[in-house]
Structure formats: C-alpha cells, structure tokens
PDB file of N, CA and C in Angstrom:
ATOM      1  N   UNK A   1       0.835  -1.175   0.000  1.00  0.00           N
ATOM      2  CA  UNK A   1       0.000   0.000   0.000  1.00  0.00           C
ATOM      3  C   UNK A   1       0.881   1.240   0.000  1.00  0.00           C
ATOM      4  N   UNK A   2       0.803   1.973  -1.056  1.00  0.00           N
ATOM      5  CA  UNK A   2       1.656   3.140  -1.193  1.00  0.00           C
ATOM      6  C   UNK A   2       0.982   4.427  -0.757  1.00  0.00           C
ATOM      7  N   UNK A   3      -0.342   4.440  -0.690  1.00  0.00           N
ATOM      8  CA  UNK A   3      -1.014   5.676  -0.304  1.00  0.00           C
ATOM      9  C   UNK A   3      -2.226   5.367   0.562  1.00  0.00           C
ATOM     10  N   UNK A   4      -2.759   6.403   1.153  1.00  0.00           N
ATOM     11  CA  UNK A   4      -3.913   6.272   2.041  1.00  0.00           C
ATOM     12  C   UNK A   4      -5.161   5.878   1.259  1.00  0.00           C
ATOM     13  N   UNK A   5      -5.187   6.174  -0.042  1.00  0.00           N
ATOM     14  CA  UNK A   5      -6.357   5.874  -0.866  1.00  0.00           C
ATOM     15  C   UNK A   5      -6.542   4.372  -1.073  1.00  0.00           C
ATOM     16  N   UNK A   6      -5.520   3.588  -0.862  1.00  0.00           N
ATOM     17  CA  UNK A   6      -5.606   2.147  -1.050  1.00  0.00           C
ATOM     18  C   UNK A   6      -6.118   1.423   0.189  1.00  0.00           C
ATOM     19  N   UNK A   7      -6.243   2.112   1.312  1.00  0.00           N
ATOM     20  CA  UNK A   7      -6.656   1.452   2.552  1.00  0.00           C
ATOM     21  C   UNK A   7      -8.127   1.047   2.493  1.00  0.00           C
ATOM     22  N   UNK A   8      -8.995   1.932   2.020  1.00  0.00           N
ATOM     23  CA  UNK A   8     -10.437   1.632   1.991  1.00  0.00           C
ATOM     24  C   UNK A   8     -10.738   0.442   1.083  1.00  0.00           C
ATOM     25  N   UNK A   9     -10.235   0.398  -0.164  1.00  0.00           N
ATOM     26  CA  UNK A   9     -10.488  -0.800  -0.981  1.00  0.00           C
ATOM     27  C   UNK A   9      -9.900  -2.066  -0.353  1.00  0.00           C
ATOM     28  N   UNK A  10      -8.759  -1.942   0.296  1.00  0.00           N
ATOM     29  CA  UNK A  10      -8.153  -3.097   0.951  1.00  0.00           C
ATOM     30  C   UNK A  10      -9.040  -3.597   2.082  1.00  0.00           C
ATOM     31  N   UNK A  11      -9.586  -2.681   2.880  1.00  0.00           N
ATOM     32  CA  UNK A  11     -10.464  -3.079   3.988  1.00  0.00           C
ATOM     33  C   UNK A  11     -11.731  -3.742   3.458  1.00  0.00           C
ATOM     34  N   UNK A  12     -12.302  -3.227   2.387  1.00  0.00           N
ATOM     35  CA  UNK A  12     -13.502  -3.840   1.804  1.00  0.00           C
ATOM     36  C   UNK A  12     -13.205  -5.245   1.291  1.00  0.00           C
ATOM     37  N   UNK A  13     -12.094  -5.389   0.613  1.00  0.00           N
ATOM     38  CA  UNK A  13     -11.691  -6.702   0.098  1.00  0.00           C
ATOM     39  C   UNK A  13     -11.486  -7.687   1.245  1.00  0.00           C
ATOM     40  N   UNK A  14     -10.866  -7.227   2.299  1.00  0.00           N
ATOM     41  CA  UNK A  14     -10.612  -8.094   3.443  1.00  0.00           C
ATOM     42  C   UNK A  14     -11.926  -8.520   4.103  1.00  0.00           C
ATOM     43  N   UNK A  15     -12.882  -7.605   4.215  1.00  0.00           N
ATOM     44  CA  UNK A  15     -14.165  -7.945   4.836  1.00  0.00           C
ATOM     45  C   UNK A  15     -14.988  -8.895   3.963  1.00  0.00           C
ATOM     46  N   UNK A  16     -14.844  -8.814   2.640  1.00  0.00           N
ATOM     47  CA  UNK A  16     -15.550  -9.735   1.743  1.00  0.00           C
ATOM     48  C   UNK A  16     -15.059 -11.169   1.911  1.00  0.00           C
ATOM     49  N   UNK A  17     -13.778 -11.324   2.192  1.00  0.00           N
ATOM     50  CA  UNK A  17     -13.200 -12.662   2.315  1.00  0.00           C
ATOM     51  C   UNK A  17     -13.449 -13.280   3.688  1.00  0.00           C
ATOM     52  N   UNK A  18     -13.953 -12.531   4.616  1.00  0.00           N
ATOM     53  CA  UNK A  18     -14.241 -12.990   5.975  1.00  0.00           C
ATOM     54  C   UNK A  18     -13.018 -13.659   6.601  1.00  0.00           C
ATOM     55  N   UNK A  19     -11.993 -12.856   6.943  1.00  0.00           N
ATOM     56  CA  UNK A  19     -10.786 -13.439   7.543  1.00  0.00           C
ATOM     57  C   UNK A  19     -11.047 -13.889   8.979  1.00  0.00           C
ATOM     58  N   UNK A  20     -10.146 -14.708   9.478  1.00  0.00           N
ATOM     59  CA  UNK A  20     -10.266 -15.190  10.855  1.00  0.00           C
ATOM     60  C   UNK A  20      -9.945 -14.051  11.819  1.00  0.00           C
ATOM     61  N   UNK A  21     -10.304 -14.245  13.070  1.00  0.00           N
ATOM     62  CA  UNK A  21     -10.054 -13.201  14.070  1.00  0.00           C
ATOM     63  C   UNK A  21      -8.561 -12.933  14.232  1.00  0.00           C
ATOM     64  N   UNK A  22      -7.763 -13.956  14.128  1.00  0.00           N
ATOM     65  CA  UNK A  22      -6.316 -13.783  14.288  1.00  0.00           C
ATOM     66  C   UNK A  22      -5.762 -12.871  13.198  1.00  0.00           C
ATOM     67  N   UNK A  23      -6.234 -13.066  11.967  1.00  0.00           N
ATOM     68  CA  UNK A  23      -5.756 -12.217  10.878  1.00  0.00           C
ATOM     69  C   UNK A  23      -6.219 -10.779  11.064  1.00  0.00           C
ATOM     70  N   UNK A  24      -7.435 -10.589  11.525  1.00  0.00           N
ATOM     71  CA  UNK A  24      -7.930  -9.235  11.777  1.00  0.00           C
ATOM     72  C   UNK A  24      -7.079  -8.571  12.846  1.00  0.00           C
ATOM     73  N   UNK A  25      -6.726  -9.315  13.878  1.00  0.00           N
ATOM     74  CA  UNK A  25      -5.880  -8.759  14.941  1.00  0.00           C
ATOM     75  C   UNK A  25      -4.511  -8.356  14.392  1.00  0.00           C
ATOM     76  N   UNK A  26      -3.948  -9.183  13.523  1.00  0.00           N
ATOM     77  CA  UNK A  26      -2.640  -8.864  12.941  1.00  0.00           C
ATOM     78  C   UNK A  26      -2.729  -7.587  12.108  1.00  0.00           C
ATOM     79  N   UNK A  27      -3.770  -7.473  11.287  1.00  0.00           N
ATOM     80  CA  UNK A  27      -3.937  -6.271  10.472  1.00  0.00           C
ATOM     81  C   UNK A  27      -4.154  -5.032  11.334  1.00  0.00           C
ATOM     82  N   UNK A  28      -4.967  -5.160  12.380  1.00  0.00           N
ATOM     83  CA  UNK A  28      -5.233  -4.023  13.263  1.00  0.00           C
ATOM     84  C   UNK A  28      -3.965  -3.620  14.000  1.00  0.00           C
ATOM     85  N   UNK A  29      -3.214  -4.602  14.483  1.00  0.00           N
ATOM     86  CA  UNK A  29      -1.962  -4.301  15.177  1.00  0.00           C
ATOM     87  C   UNK A  29      -0.978  -3.598  14.242  1.00  0.00           C
ATOM     88  N   UNK A  30      -0.849  -4.086  13.020  1.00  0.00           N
ATOM     89  CA  UNK A  30       0.038  -3.446  12.050  1.00  0.00           C
ATOM     90  C   UNK A  30      -0.393  -2.029  11.729  1.00  0.00           C
ATOM     91  N   UNK A  31      -1.692  -1.833  11.589  1.00  0.00           N
ATOM     92  CA  UNK A  31      -2.206  -0.490  11.303  1.00  0.00           C
ATOM     93  C   UNK A  31      -1.950   0.454  12.465  1.00  0.00           C
ATOM     94  N   UNK A  32      -2.158  -0.040  13.691  1.00  0.00           N
ATOM     95  CA  UNK A  32      -1.899   0.802  14.863  1.00  0.00           C
ATOM     96  C   UNK A  32      -0.424   1.169  14.968  1.00  0.00           C
ATOM     97  N   UNK A  33       0.450   0.209  14.714  1.00  0.00           N
ATOM     98  CA  UNK A  33       1.888   0.511  14.760  1.00  0.00           C
ATOM     99  C   UNK A  33       2.266   1.540  13.692  1.00  0.00           C
ATOM    100  N   UNK A  34       1.664   1.430  12.518  1.00  0.00           N
ATOM    101  CA  UNK A  34       1.938   2.405  11.459  1.00  0.00           C
ATOM    102  C   UNK A  34       1.467   3.795  11.864  1.00  0.00           C
ATOM    103  N   UNK A  35       0.291   3.871  12.476  1.00  0.00           N
ATOM    104  CA  UNK A  35      -0.219   5.172  12.916  1.00  0.00           C
ATOM    105  C   UNK A  35       0.627   5.756  14.044  1.00  0.00           C
ATOM    106  N   UNK A  36       1.081   4.906  14.970  1.00  0.00           N
ATOM    107  CA  UNK A  36       1.951   5.392  16.048  1.00  0.00           C
ATOM    108  C   UNK A  36       3.264   5.912  15.463  1.00  0.00           C
ATOM    109  N   UNK A  37       3.824   5.201  14.497  1.00  0.00           N
ATOM    110  CA  UNK A  37       5.044   5.666  13.843  1.00  0.00           C
ATOM    111  C   UNK A  37       4.841   6.983  13.130  1.00  0.00           C
ATOM    112  N   UNK A  38       3.700   7.127  12.491  1.00  0.00           N
ATOM    113  CA  UNK A  38       3.375   8.383  11.817  1.00  0.00           C
ATOM    114  C   UNK A  38       3.269   9.524  12.818  1.00  0.00           C
ATOM    115  N   UNK A  39       2.593   9.275  13.937  1.00  0.00           N
ATOM    116  CA  UNK A  39       2.439  10.317  14.962  1.00  0.00           C
ATOM    117  C   UNK A  39       3.788  10.700  15.554  1.00  0.00           C
ATOM    118  N   UNK A  40       4.638   9.724  15.824  1.00  0.00           N
ATOM    119  CA  UNK A  40       5.968  10.012  16.377  1.00  0.00           C
ATOM    120  C   UNK A  40       6.782  10.830  15.379  1.00  0.00           C
ATOM    121  N   UNK A  41       6.707  10.484  14.108  1.00  0.00           N
ATOM    122  CA  UNK A  41       7.423  11.246  13.087  1.00  0.00           C
ATOM    123  C   UNK A  41       6.955  12.681  12.999  1.00  0.00           C
ATOM    124  N   UNK A  42       5.646  12.886  13.085  1.00  0.00           N
ATOM    125  CA  UNK A  42       5.121  14.252  13.044  1.00  0.00           C
ATOM    126  C   UNK A  42       5.556  15.056  14.261  1.00  0.00           C
ATOM    127  N   UNK A  43       5.488  14.447  15.442  1.00  0.00           N
ATOM    128  CA  UNK A  43       5.909  15.144  16.662  1.00  0.00           C
ATOM    129  C   UNK A  43       7.391  15.479  16.589  1.00  0.00           C
ATOM    130  N   UNK A  44       8.192  14.552  16.111  1.00  0.00           N
ATOM    131  CA  UNK A  44       9.631  14.794  15.993  1.00  0.00           C
ATOM    132  C   UNK A  44       9.917  15.929  15.023  1.00  0.00           C
ATOM    133  N   UNK A  45       9.206  15.968  13.911  1.00  0.00           N
ATOM    134  CA  UNK A  45       9.401  17.031  12.930  1.00  0.00           C
ATOM    135  C   UNK A  45       9.031  18.391  13.501  1.00  0.00           C
ATOM    136  N   UNK A  46       7.927  18.447  14.223  1.00  0.00           N
ATOM    137  CA  UNK A  46       7.490  19.720  14.803  1.00  0.00           C
ATOM    138  C   UNK A  46       8.448  20.168  15.896  1.00  0.00           C
ATOM    139  N   UNK A  47       8.863  19.254  16.755  1.00  0.00           N
ATOM    140  CA  UNK A  47       9.736  19.620  17.876  1.00  0.00           C
ATOM    141  C   UNK A  47      11.154  19.955  17.421  1.00  0.00           C
ATOM    142  N   UNK A  48      11.569  19.419  16.296  1.00  0.00           N
ATOM    143  CA  UNK A  48      12.923  19.674  15.801  1.00  0.00           C
ATOM    144  C   UNK A  48      13.129  21.150  15.493  1.00  0.00           C
ATOM    145  N   UNK A  49      12.116  21.812  14.984  1.00  0.00           N
ATOM    146  CA  UNK A  49      12.260  23.226  14.645  1.00  0.00           C
ATOM    147  C   UNK A  49      12.462  24.075  15.891  1.00  0.00           C
ATOM    148  N   UNK A  50      11.858  23.694  17.010  1.00  0.00           N
ATOM    149  CA  UNK A  50      12.006  24.469  18.237  1.00  0.00           C
ATOM    150  C   UNK A  50      13.286  24.133  18.977  1.00  0.00           C
ATOM    151  N   UNK A  51      13.785  22.928  18.835  1.00  0.00           N
ATOM    152  CA  UNK A  51      14.983  22.538  19.574  1.00  0.00           C
ATOM    153  C   UNK A  51      16.232  23.216  19.018  1.00  0.00           C
ATOM    154  N   UNK A  52      16.230  23.617  17.771  1.00  0.00           N
ATOM    155  CA  UNK A  52      17.399  24.283  17.192  1.00  0.00           C
ATOM    156  C   UNK A  52      17.594  25.677  17.760  1.00  0.00           C
ATOM    157  N   UNK A  53      16.551  26.291  18.286  1.00  0.00           N
ATOM    158  CA  UNK A  53      16.646  27.641  18.827  1.00  0.00           C
ATOM    159  C   UNK A  53      17.330  27.661  20.191  1.00  0.00           C
ATOM    160  N   UNK A  54      17.431  26.518  20.849  1.00  0.00           N
ATOM    161  CA  UNK A  54      18.061  26.470  22.158  1.00  0.00           C
ATOM    162  C   UNK A  54      19.569  26.669  22.018  1.00  0.00           C
ATOM    163  N   UNK A  55      20.169  27.435  22.911  1.00  0.00           N
ATOM    164  CA  UNK A  55      21.620  27.604  22.848  1.00  0.00           C
ATOM    165  C   UNK A  55      22.318  26.319  23.294  1.00  0.00           C
ATOM    166  N   UNK A  56      23.445  25.989  22.688  1.00  0.00           N
ATOM    167  CA  UNK A  56      24.166  24.787  23.098  1.00  0.00           C
ATOM    168  C   UNK A  56      24.784  24.981  24.478  1.00  0.00           C
ATOM    169  N   UNK A  57      25.080  23.891  25.139  1.00  0.00           N
ATOM    170  CA  UNK A  57      25.686  24.018  26.459  1.00  0.00           C
ATOM    171  C   UNK A  57      27.106  24.563  26.328  1.00  0.00           C
ATOM    172  N   UNK A  58      27.692  24.958  27.449  1.00  0.00           N
ATOM    173  CA  UNK A  58      28.989  25.651  27.430  1.00  0.00           C
ATOM    174  C   UNK A  58      30.099  24.800  26.838  1.00  0.00           C
ATOM    175  N   UNK A  59      30.160  23.538  27.234  1.00  0.00           N
ATOM    176  CA  UNK A  59      31.233  22.679  26.735  1.00  0.00           C
ATOM    177  C   UNK A  59      31.159  22.528  25.220  1.00  0.00           C
ATOM    178  N   UNK A  60      29.971  22.326  24.722  1.00  0.00           N
ATOM    179  CA  UNK A  60      29.804  22.181  23.286  1.00  0.00           C
ATOM    180  C   UNK A  60      30.151  23.478  22.561  1.00  0.00           C
ATOM    181  N   UNK A  61      29.763  24.616  23.119  1.00  0.00           N
ATOM    182  CA  UNK A  61      30.071  25.909  22.502  1.00  0.00           C
ATOM    183  C   UNK A  61      31.579  26.142  22.465  1.00  0.00           C
ATOM    184  N   UNK A  62      32.275  25.794  23.571  1.00  0.00           N
ATOM    185  CA  UNK A  62      33.735  25.945  23.579  1.00  0.00           C
ATOM    186  C   UNK A  62      34.393  25.031  22.560  1.00  0.00           C
ATOM    187  N   UNK A  63      33.904  23.794  22.468  1.00  0.00           N
ATOM    188  CA  UNK A  63      34.472  22.842  21.518  1.00  0.00           C
ATOM    189  C   UNK A  63      34.287  23.334  20.083  1.00  0.00           C
ATOM    190  N   UNK A  64      33.100  23.837  19.771  1.00  0.00           N
ATOM    191  CA  UNK A  64      32.833  24.346  18.423  1.00  0.00           C
ATOM    192  C   UNK A  64      33.722  25.543  18.110  1.00  0.00           C
ATOM    193  N   UNK A  65      33.886  26.453  19.079  1.00  0.00           N
ATOM    194  CA  UNK A  65      34.739  27.627  18.868  1.00  0.00           C
ATOM    195  C   UNK A  65      36.190  27.201  18.654  1.00  0.00           C
ATOM    196  N   UNK A  66      36.652  26.223  19.437  1.00  0.00           N
ATOM    197  CA  UNK A  66      38.026  25.742  19.308  1.00  0.00           C
ATOM    198  C   UNK A  66      38.245  25.114  17.933  1.00  0.00           C
ATOM    199  N   UNK A  67      37.282  24.321  17.463  1.00  0.00           N
ATOM    200  CA  UNK A  67      37.410  23.698  16.151  1.00  0.00           C
ATOM    201  C   UNK A  67      37.403  24.740  15.033  1.00  0.00           C
ATOM    202  N   UNK A  68      36.585  25.770  15.167  1.00  0.00           N
ATOM    203  CA  UNK A  68      36.567  26.834  14.156  1.00  0.00           C
ATOM    204  C   UNK A  68      37.909  27.539  14.089  1.00  0.00           C
ATOM    205  N   UNK A  69      38.480  27.860  15.267  1.00  0.00           N
ATOM    206  CA  UNK A  69      39.788  28.520  15.277  1.00  0.00           C
ATOM    207  C   UNK A  69      40.842  27.629  14.645  1.00  0.00           C
ATOM    208  N   UNK A  70      40.797  26.324  14.951  1.00  0.00           N
ATOM    209  CA  UNK A  70      41.777  25.395  14.397  1.00  0.00           C
ATOM    210  C   UNK A  70      41.648  25.322  12.877  1.00  0.00           C
ATOM    211  N   UNK A  71      40.416  25.269  12.368  1.00  0.00           N
ATOM    212  CA  UNK A  71      40.221  25.225  10.921  1.00  0.00           C
ATOM    213  C   UNK A  71      40.674  26.513  10.251  1.00  0.00           C
ATOM    214  N   UNK A  72      40.376  27.662  10.871  1.00  0.00           N
ATOM    215  CA  UNK A  72      40.817  28.939  10.310  1.00  0.00           C
ATOM    216  C   UNK A  72      42.333  29.015  10.278  1.00  0.00           C
ATOM    217  N   UNK A  73      42.981  28.521  11.337  1.00  0.00           N
ATOM    218  CA  UNK A  73      44.440  28.534  11.396  1.00  0.00           C
ATOM    219  C   UNK A  73      45.022  27.664  10.283  1.00  0.00           C
ATOM    220  N   UNK A  74      44.438  26.480  10.075  1.00  0.00           N
ATOM    221  CA  UNK A  74      44.917  25.592   9.013  1.00  0.00           C
ATOM    222  C   UNK A  74      44.740  26.235   7.640  1.00  0.00           C
ATOM    223  N   UNK A  75      43.598  26.889   7.424  1.00  0.00           N
ATOM    224  CA  UNK A  75      43.357  27.536   6.138  1.00  0.00           C
ATOM    225  C   UNK A  75      44.351  28.662   5.895  1.00  0.00           C
ATOM    226  N   UNK A  76      44.654  29.432   6.937  1.00  0.00           N
ATOM    227  CA  UNK A  76      45.633  30.509   6.791  1.00  0.00           C
ATOM    228  C   UNK A  76      47.010  29.947   6.484  1.00  0.00           C
ATOM    229  N   UNK A  77      47.393  28.873   7.189  1.00  0.00           N
ATOM    230  CA  UNK A  77      48.703  28.267   6.951  1.00  0.00           C
ATOM    231  C   UNK A  77      48.793  27.697   5.543  1.00  0.00           C
ATOM    232  N   UNK A  78      47.728  27.049   5.095  1.00  0.00           N
ATOM    233  CA  UNK A  78      47.770  26.480   3.749  1.00  0.00           C
ATOM    234  C   UNK A  78      47.780  27.587   2.696  1.00  0.00           C
ATOM    235  N   UNK A  79      47.068  28.685   2.946  1.00  0.00           N
ATOM    236  CA  UNK A  79      47.075  29.804   2.001  1.00  0.00           C
ATOM    237  C   UNK A  79      48.460  30.440   1.946  1.00  0.00           C
ATOM    238  N   UNK A  80      49.104  30.590   3.109  1.00  0.00           N
ATOM    239  CA  UNK A  80      50.458  31.145   3.136  1.00  0.00           C
ATOM    240  C   UNK A  80      51.429  30.209   2.444  1.00  0.00           C
ATOM    241  N   UNK A  81      51.255  28.915   2.640  1.00  0.00           N
ATOM    242  CA  UNK A  81      52.124  27.927   2.000  1.00  0.00           C
ATOM    243  C   UNK A  81      51.994  27.973   0.494  1.00  0.00           C
ATOM    244  N   UNK A  82      50.777  28.108  -0.013  1.00  0.00           N
ATOM    245  CA  UNK A  82      50.564  28.187  -1.446  1.00  0.00           C
ATOM    246  C   UNK A  82      51.167  29.465  -2.013  1.00  0.00           C
ATOM    247  N   UNK A  83      51.014  30.571  -1.306  1.00  0.00           N
ATOM    248  CA  UNK A  83      51.561  31.838  -1.791  1.00  0.00           C
ATOM    249  C   UNK A  83      53.082  31.786  -1.829  1.00  0.00           C
ATOM    250  N   UNK A  84      53.700  31.256  -0.774  1.00  0.00           N
ATOM    251  CA  UNK A  84      55.162  31.210  -0.740  1.00  0.00           C
ATOM    252  C   UNK A  84      55.700  30.235  -1.778  1.00  0.00           C
ATOM    253  N   UNK A  85      55.041  29.085  -1.964  1.00  0.00           N
ATOM    254  CA  UNK A  85      55.528  28.132  -2.959  1.00  0.00           C
ATOM    255  C   UNK A  85      55.333  28.683  -4.370  1.00  0.00           C
ATOM    256  N   UNK A  86      54.246  29.411  -4.602  1.00  0.00           N
ATOM    257  CA  UNK A  86      54.026  30.014  -5.915  1.00  0.00           C
ATOM    258  C   UNK A  86      55.070  31.088  -6.183  1.00  0.00           C
ATOM    259  N   UNK A  87      55.422  31.863  -5.160  1.00  0.00           N
ATOM    260  CA  UNK A  87      56.440  32.894  -5.329  1.00  0.00           C
ATOM    261  C   UNK A  87      57.797  32.258  -5.594  1.00  0.00           C
ATOM    262  N   UNK A  88      58.113  31.172  -4.903  1.00  0.00           N
ATOM    263  CA  UNK A  88      59.391  30.493  -5.113  1.00  0.00           C
ATOM    264  C   UNK A  88      59.458  29.909  -6.518  1.00  0.00           C
ATOM    265  N   UNK A  89      58.367  29.313  -6.997  1.00  0.00           N
ATOM    266  CA  UNK A  89      58.358  28.741  -8.338  1.00  0.00           C
ATOM    267  C   UNK A  89      58.487  29.836  -9.391  1.00  0.00           C
ATOM    268  N   UNK A  90      57.842  30.962  -9.173  1.00  0.00           N
ATOM    269  CA  UNK A  90      57.930  32.065 -10.125  1.00  0.00           C
ATOM    270  C   UNK A  90      59.355  32.603 -10.163  1.00  0.00           C
ATOM    271  N   UNK A  91      59.993  32.694  -9.007  1.00  0.00           N
ATOM    272  CA  UNK A  91      61.369  33.173  -8.954  1.00  0.00           C
ATOM    273  C   UNK A  91      62.316  32.197  -9.624  1.00  0.00           C
ATOM    274  N   UNK A  92      62.117  30.918  -9.425  1.00  0.00           N
ATOM    275  CA  UNK A  92      62.979  29.908 -10.037  1.00  0.00           C
ATOM    276  C   UNK A  92      62.791  29.890 -11.549  1.00  0.00           C
ATOM    277  N   UNK A  93      61.576  30.057 -12.012  1.00  0.00           N
ATOM    278  CA  UNK A  93      61.319  30.045 -13.451  1.00  0.00           C
ATOM    279  C   UNK A  93      61.933  31.272 -14.113  1.00  0.00           C
ATOM    280  N   UNK A  94      61.879  32.406 -13.440  1.00  0.00           N
ATOM    281  CA  UNK A  94      62.443  33.606 -14.050  1.00  0.00           C
ATOM    282  C   UNK A  94      63.966  33.528 -14.071  1.00  0.00           C
ATOM    283  N   UNK A  95      64.573  32.855 -13.096  1.00  0.00           N
ATOM    284  CA  UNK A  95      66.024  32.704 -13.080  1.00  0.00           C
ATOM    285  C   UNK A  95      66.488  31.786 -14.200  1.00  0.00           C
ATOM    286  N   UNK A  96      65.719  30.752 -14.472  1.00  0.00           N
ATOM    287  CA  UNK A  96      66.134  29.795 -15.483  1.00  0.00           C
ATOM    288  C   UNK A  96      65.885  30.319 -16.893  1.00  0.00           C
ATOM    289  N   UNK A  97      64.910  31.159 -17.055  1.00  0.00           N
ATOM    290  CA  UNK A  97      64.623  31.710 -18.374  1.00  0.00           C
ATOM    291  C   UNK A  97      63.960  30.709 -19.297  1.00  0.00           C
ATOM    292  N   UNK A  98      63.332  29.707 -18.766  1.00  0.00           N
ATOM    293  CA  UNK A  98      62.683  28.681 -19.574  1.00  0.00           C
ATOM    294  C   UNK A  98      61.282  29.153 -19.918  1.00  0.00           C
ATOM    295  N   UNK A  99      60.930  29.008 -21.183  1.00  0.00           N
ATOM    296  CA  UNK A  99      59.577  29.365 -21.594  1.00  0.00           C
ATOM    297  C   UNK A  99      58.797  28.086 -21.835  1.00  0.00           C
ATOM    298  N   UNK A 100      57.528  28.161 -21.631  1.00  0.00           N
ATOM    299  CA  UNK A 100      56.680  26.994 -21.835  1.00  0.00           C
ATOM    300  C   UNK A 100      56.446  26.803 -23.321  1.00  0.00           C
ATOM    301  N   UNK A 101      56.715  25.606 -23.820  1.00  0.00           N
ATOM    302  CA  UNK A 101      56.521  25.291 -25.230  1.00  0.00           C
ATOM    303  C   UNK A 101      55.212  24.526 -25.386  1.00  0.00           C
ATOM    304  N   UNK A 102      54.547  24.696 -26.511  1.00  0.00           N
ATOM    305  CA  UNK A 102      53.318  23.922 -26.718  1.00  0.00           C
ATOM    306  C   UNK A 102      53.638  22.434 -26.836  1.00  0.00           C
ATOM    307  N   UNK A 103      52.713  21.614 -26.441  1.00  0.00           N
ATOM    308  CA  UNK A 103      52.936  20.175 -26.479  1.00  0.00           C
ATOM    309  C   UNK A 103      52.927  19.682 -27.915  1.00  0.00           C
ATOM    310  N   UNK A 104      53.754  18.741 -28.168  1.00  0.00           N
ATOM    311  CA  UNK A 104      53.842  18.146 -29.487  1.00  0.00           C
ATOM    312  C   UNK A 104      52.767  17.070 -29.599  1.00  0.00           C
ATOM    313  N   UNK A 105      51.925  17.162 -30.592  1.00  0.00           N
ATOM    314  CA  UNK A 105      50.836  16.200 -30.741  1.00  0.00           C
ATOM    315  C   UNK A 105      51.344  14.833 -31.186  1.00  0.00           C
ATOM    316  N   UNK A 106      52.575  14.740 -31.683  1.00  0.00           N
ATOM    317  CA  UNK A 106      53.115  13.460 -32.123  1.00  0.00           C
ATOM    318  C   UNK A 106      53.513  12.586 -30.940  1.00  0.00           C
ATOM    319  N   UNK A 107      53.655  13.151 -29.767  1.00  0.00           N
ATOM    320  CA  UNK A 107      54.088  12.381 -28.605  1.00  0.00           C
ATOM    321  C   UNK A 107      52.921  11.849 -27.768  1.00  0.00           C
ATOM    322  N   UNK A 108      51.728  11.953 -28.266  1.00  0.00           N
ATOM    323  CA  UNK A 108      50.590  11.460 -27.490  1.00  0.00           C
ATOM    324  C   UNK A 108      50.633   9.942 -27.434  1.00  0.00           C
ATOM    325  N   UNK A 109      50.350   9.410 -26.251  1.00  0.00           N
ATOM    326  CA  UNK A 109      50.388   7.968 -26.067  1.00  0.00           C
ATOM    327  C   UNK A 109      48.957   7.452 -25.942  1.00  0.00           C
ATOM    328  N   UNK A 110      48.437   6.935 -27.024  1.00  0.00           N
ATOM    329  CA  UNK A 110      47.119   6.319 -26.977  1.00  0.00           C
ATOM    330  C   UNK A 110      47.011   5.302 -28.092  1.00  0.00           C
ATOM    331  N   UNK A 111      46.049   4.431 -27.941  1.00  0.00           N
ATOM    332  CA  UNK A 111      45.860   3.392 -28.948  1.00  0.00           C
ATOM    333  C   UNK A 111      45.182   3.976 -30.176  1.00  0.00           C
ATOM    334  N   UNK A 112      45.650   3.565 -31.345  1.00  0.00           N
ATOM    335  CA  UNK A 112      45.052   4.061 -32.590  1.00  0.00           C
ATOM    336  C   UNK A 112      44.230   2.988 -33.240  1.00  0.00           C
TER     337      UNK A 112
END
C-alpha cells in the first residue's frame, strides 16, 4: 500500500473474504503501529524546529569555537604555503629563463 487511498479498498476486500479473528488482529496491530510511527514522526518534525533555537551548552560551545579557530588557522597556513611556494616557483622560473613550449601532438600515447 503506497497511499492512504488504497486502505479503503483493501479493507472492503478483506471484509468480503471474511478473515479469521487472528488475521484481523494482525492487520489491526500493524495499522496501529503504522499510525503510532506516523504520529511520532510528526511530533519529531514539529519539535525539531524548536529545539534548534536552544543555545548549546557551554562545553559544546567551547568545543565548536576551538574547532573553528583550528580550521581557520589551518586555512591561513595552507594559504600562506601556497603563496610562498608560488612565489618560489615564479622566482625559479624567471632565473632559469625557460619558456613553456606547446605540447607536441606526435608524442601522445594512446591506442590508434
């Protein structure tokens, strides 16, 4: 059953076949569990929006701040590393006087 519209025809079909009491109990129990799951999901969805507004506890806030500082520090170090390595490569290339030549298409390695 993929939608709520299939429940009514299913119930009519089941009543036409006159199932045993045990089968009716199984179907009712399954339906009740499905409805309880649906209700829990709805309550969780509604409560989730309000729980995000609560401020985190102190330990968690300190941990998050510490991790942010650590990530910012790493990003700054990596940015400085890239800038210094790019400057060193530019200086080395200018000292050597080598110019970039276009690639020769005859040296391509592929199956023909």
